[in-house]
Coordinates of N, CA and C in Angstrom, one line a residue:
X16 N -11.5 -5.6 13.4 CA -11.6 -6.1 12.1 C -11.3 -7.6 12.1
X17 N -11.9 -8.7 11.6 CA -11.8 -10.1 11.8 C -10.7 -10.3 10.4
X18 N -10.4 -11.8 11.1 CA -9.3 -12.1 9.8 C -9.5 -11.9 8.3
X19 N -10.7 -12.0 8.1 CA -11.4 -12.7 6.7 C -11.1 -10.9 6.1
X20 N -11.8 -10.3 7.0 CA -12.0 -9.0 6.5 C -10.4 -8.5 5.8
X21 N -9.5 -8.5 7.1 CA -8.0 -8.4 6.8 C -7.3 -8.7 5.7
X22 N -7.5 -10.5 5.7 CA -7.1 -11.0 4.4 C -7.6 -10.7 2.9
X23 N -8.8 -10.3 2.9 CA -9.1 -9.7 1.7 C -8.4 -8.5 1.0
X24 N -8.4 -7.5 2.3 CA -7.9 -6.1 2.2 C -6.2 -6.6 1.7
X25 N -5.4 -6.9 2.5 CA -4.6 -7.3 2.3 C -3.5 -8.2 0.8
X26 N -4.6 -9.2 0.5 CA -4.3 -10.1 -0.5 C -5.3 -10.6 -1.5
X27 N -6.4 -9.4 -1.6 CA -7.1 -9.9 -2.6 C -6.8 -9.4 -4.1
X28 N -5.6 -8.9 -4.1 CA -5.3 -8.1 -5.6 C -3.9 -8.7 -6.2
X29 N -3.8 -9.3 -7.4 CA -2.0 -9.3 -7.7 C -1.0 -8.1 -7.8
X30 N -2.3 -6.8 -8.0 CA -1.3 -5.8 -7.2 C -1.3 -5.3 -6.1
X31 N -1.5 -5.4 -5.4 CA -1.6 -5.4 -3.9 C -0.2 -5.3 -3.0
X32 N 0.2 -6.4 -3.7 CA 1.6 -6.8 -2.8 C 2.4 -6.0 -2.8
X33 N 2.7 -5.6 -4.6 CA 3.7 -4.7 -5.0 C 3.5 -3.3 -4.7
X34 N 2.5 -2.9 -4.6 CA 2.1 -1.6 -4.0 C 2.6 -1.4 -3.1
X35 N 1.9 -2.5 -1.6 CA 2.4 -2.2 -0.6 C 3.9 -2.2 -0.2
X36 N 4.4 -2.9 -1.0 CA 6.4 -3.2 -1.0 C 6.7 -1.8 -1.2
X37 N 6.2 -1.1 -2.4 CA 6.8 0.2 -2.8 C 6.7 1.1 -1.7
X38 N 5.4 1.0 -1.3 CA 5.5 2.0 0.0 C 6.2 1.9 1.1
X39 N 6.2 0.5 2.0 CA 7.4 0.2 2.3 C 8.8 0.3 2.1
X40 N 8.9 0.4 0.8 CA 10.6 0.7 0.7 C 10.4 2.0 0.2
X41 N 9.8 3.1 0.3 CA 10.0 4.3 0.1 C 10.7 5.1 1.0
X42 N 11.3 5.9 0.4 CA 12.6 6.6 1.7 C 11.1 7.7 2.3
X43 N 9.8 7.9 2.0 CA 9.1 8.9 2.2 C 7.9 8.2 2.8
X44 N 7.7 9.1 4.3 CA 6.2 8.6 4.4 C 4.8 9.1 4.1
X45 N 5.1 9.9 3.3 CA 3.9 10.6 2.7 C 4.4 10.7 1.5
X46 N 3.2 10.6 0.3 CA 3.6 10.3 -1.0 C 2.4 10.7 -1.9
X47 N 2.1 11.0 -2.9 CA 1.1 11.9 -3.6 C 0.4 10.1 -4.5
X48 N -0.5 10.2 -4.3 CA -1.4 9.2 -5.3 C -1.4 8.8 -6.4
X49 N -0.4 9.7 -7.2 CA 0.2 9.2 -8.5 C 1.6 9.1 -8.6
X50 N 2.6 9.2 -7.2 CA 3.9 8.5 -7.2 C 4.2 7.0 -7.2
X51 N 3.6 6.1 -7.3 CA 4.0 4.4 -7.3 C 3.7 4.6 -8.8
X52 N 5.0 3.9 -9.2 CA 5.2 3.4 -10.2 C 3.7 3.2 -11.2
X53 N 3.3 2.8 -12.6 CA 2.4 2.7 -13.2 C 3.0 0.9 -14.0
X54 N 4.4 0.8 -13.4 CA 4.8 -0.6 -14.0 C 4.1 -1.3 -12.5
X55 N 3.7 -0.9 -11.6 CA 3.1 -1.3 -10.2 C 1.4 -2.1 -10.9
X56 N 0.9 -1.3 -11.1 CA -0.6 -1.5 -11.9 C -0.8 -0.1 -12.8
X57 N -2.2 -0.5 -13.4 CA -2.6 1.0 -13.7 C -3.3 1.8 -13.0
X58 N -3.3 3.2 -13.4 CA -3.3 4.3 -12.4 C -4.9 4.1 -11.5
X59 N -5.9 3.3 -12.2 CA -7.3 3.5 -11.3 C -7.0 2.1 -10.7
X60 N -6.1 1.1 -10.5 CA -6.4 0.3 -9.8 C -5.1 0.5 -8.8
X61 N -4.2 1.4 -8.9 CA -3.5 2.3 -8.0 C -4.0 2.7 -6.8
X62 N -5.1 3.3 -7.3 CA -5.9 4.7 -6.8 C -7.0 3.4 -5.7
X63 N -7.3 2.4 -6.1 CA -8.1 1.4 -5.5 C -7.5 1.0 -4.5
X64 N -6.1 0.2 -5.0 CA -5.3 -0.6 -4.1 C -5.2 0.4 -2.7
X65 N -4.4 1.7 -2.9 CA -4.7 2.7 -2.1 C -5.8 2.8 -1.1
X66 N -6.8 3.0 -1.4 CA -8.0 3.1 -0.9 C -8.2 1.9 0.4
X67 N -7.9 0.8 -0.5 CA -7.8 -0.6 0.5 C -7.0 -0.6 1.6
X68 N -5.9 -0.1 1.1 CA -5.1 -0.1 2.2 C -4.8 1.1 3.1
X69 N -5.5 1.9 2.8 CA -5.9 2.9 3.9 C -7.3 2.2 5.1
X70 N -7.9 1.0 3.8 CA -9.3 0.7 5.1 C -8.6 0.2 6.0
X71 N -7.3 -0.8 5.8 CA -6.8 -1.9 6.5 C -5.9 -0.9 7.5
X72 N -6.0 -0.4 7.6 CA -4.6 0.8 8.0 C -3.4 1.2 8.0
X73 N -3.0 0.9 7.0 CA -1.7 0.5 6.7 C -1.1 2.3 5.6
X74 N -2.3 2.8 5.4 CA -1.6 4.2 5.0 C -3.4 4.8 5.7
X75 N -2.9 6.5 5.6 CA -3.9 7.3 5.4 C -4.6 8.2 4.7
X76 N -5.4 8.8 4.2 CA -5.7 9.3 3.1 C -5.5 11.3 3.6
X77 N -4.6 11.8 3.2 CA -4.9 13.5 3.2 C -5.2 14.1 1.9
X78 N -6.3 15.1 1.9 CA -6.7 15.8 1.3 C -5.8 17.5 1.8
X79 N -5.2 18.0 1.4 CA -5.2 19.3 2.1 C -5.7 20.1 1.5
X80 N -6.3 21.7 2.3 CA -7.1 22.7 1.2 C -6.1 22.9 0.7
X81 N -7.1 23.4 -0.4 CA -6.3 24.0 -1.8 C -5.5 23.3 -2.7
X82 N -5.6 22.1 -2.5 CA -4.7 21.3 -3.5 C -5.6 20.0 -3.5
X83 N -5.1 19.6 -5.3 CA -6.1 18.8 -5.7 C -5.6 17.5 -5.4
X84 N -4.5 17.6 -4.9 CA -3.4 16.4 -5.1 C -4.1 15.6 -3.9
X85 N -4.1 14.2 -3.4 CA -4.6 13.4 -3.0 C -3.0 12.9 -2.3
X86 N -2.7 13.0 -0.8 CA -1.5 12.6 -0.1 C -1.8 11.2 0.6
X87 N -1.0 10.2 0.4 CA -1.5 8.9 1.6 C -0.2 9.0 2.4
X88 N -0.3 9.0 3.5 CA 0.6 8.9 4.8 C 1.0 7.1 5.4
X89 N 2.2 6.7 5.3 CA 2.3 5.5 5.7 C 2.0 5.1 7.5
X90 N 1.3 4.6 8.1 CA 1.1 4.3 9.1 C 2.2 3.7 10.1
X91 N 2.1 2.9 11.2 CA 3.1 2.5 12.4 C 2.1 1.1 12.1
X92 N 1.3 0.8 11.7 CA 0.5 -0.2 11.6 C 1.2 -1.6 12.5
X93 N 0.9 -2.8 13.3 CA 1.5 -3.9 12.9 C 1.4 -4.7 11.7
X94 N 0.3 -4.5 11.0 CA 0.3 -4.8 9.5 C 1.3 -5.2 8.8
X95 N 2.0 -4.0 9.1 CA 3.1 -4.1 8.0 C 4.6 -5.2 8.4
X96 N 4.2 -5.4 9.6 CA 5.1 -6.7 9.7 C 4.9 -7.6 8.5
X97 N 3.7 -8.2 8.4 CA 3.3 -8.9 7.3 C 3.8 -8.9 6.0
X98 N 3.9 -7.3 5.9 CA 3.8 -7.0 4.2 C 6.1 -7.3 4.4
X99 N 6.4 -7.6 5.1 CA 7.9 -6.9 5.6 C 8.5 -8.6 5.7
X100 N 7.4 -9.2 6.1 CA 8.1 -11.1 5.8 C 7.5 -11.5 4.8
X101 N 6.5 -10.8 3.7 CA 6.0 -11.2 2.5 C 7.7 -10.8 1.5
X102 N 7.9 -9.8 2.0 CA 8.8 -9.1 1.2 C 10.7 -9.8 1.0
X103 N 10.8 -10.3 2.4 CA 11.8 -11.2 2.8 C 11.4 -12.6 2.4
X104 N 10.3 -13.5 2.7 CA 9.8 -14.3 1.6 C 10.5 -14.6 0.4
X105 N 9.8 -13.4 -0.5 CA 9.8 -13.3 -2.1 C 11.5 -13.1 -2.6
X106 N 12.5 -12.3 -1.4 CA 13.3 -12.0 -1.8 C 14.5 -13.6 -1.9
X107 N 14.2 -14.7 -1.1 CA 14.5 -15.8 -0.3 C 14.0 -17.3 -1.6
X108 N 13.0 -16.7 -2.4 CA 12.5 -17.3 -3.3 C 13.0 -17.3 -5.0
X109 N 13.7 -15.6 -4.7 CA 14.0 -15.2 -6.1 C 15.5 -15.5 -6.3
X110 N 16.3 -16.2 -4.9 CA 17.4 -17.0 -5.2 C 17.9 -17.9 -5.9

């Protein structure tokens, strides 16, 4: 995947960021499609952001049978370094 591609996935949404923080600081790496917050975004650009960041790899999408619920799994990605000095950043700024 080339940078351009990356950086899109990545940083093309103002929710984006906060999404991916939440998942990062979750004590859980697997999480149901409607647990991030809705003060995050609203629920279908939740469900987008999601999507995105399963292309970039940074979670993955489970379906299991018999349940309607929609699971995303957090990844080992290096990605998330990124999202991890975006997050140290913002915290360095809000001083």
């Amino acid at each position: 995947m080339d940078a351009t591609r990356i950086s899109e996935l990545l940083f093309g949404r103002a929710c984006r960021l906060p999404i991916a923080l939440w998942i990062l600081g979750s004590q859980k790496d697997r999480f149901y499609q409607s647990e991030p917050p809705e003060s995050l975004a609203a629920r279908t650009a939740i469900r987008q952001e999601l999507e995105r960041l399963a292309e970039v790899g940074l979670v993955y999408k489970e379906t299991p049978d018999h349940e309607n619920r929609v699971y995303y799994v957090r990844t080992t990605s290096p990605l998330w370094e990124v999202i991890r000095v975006a997050a140290e950043v913002i915290e360095q700024l809000d001083r």
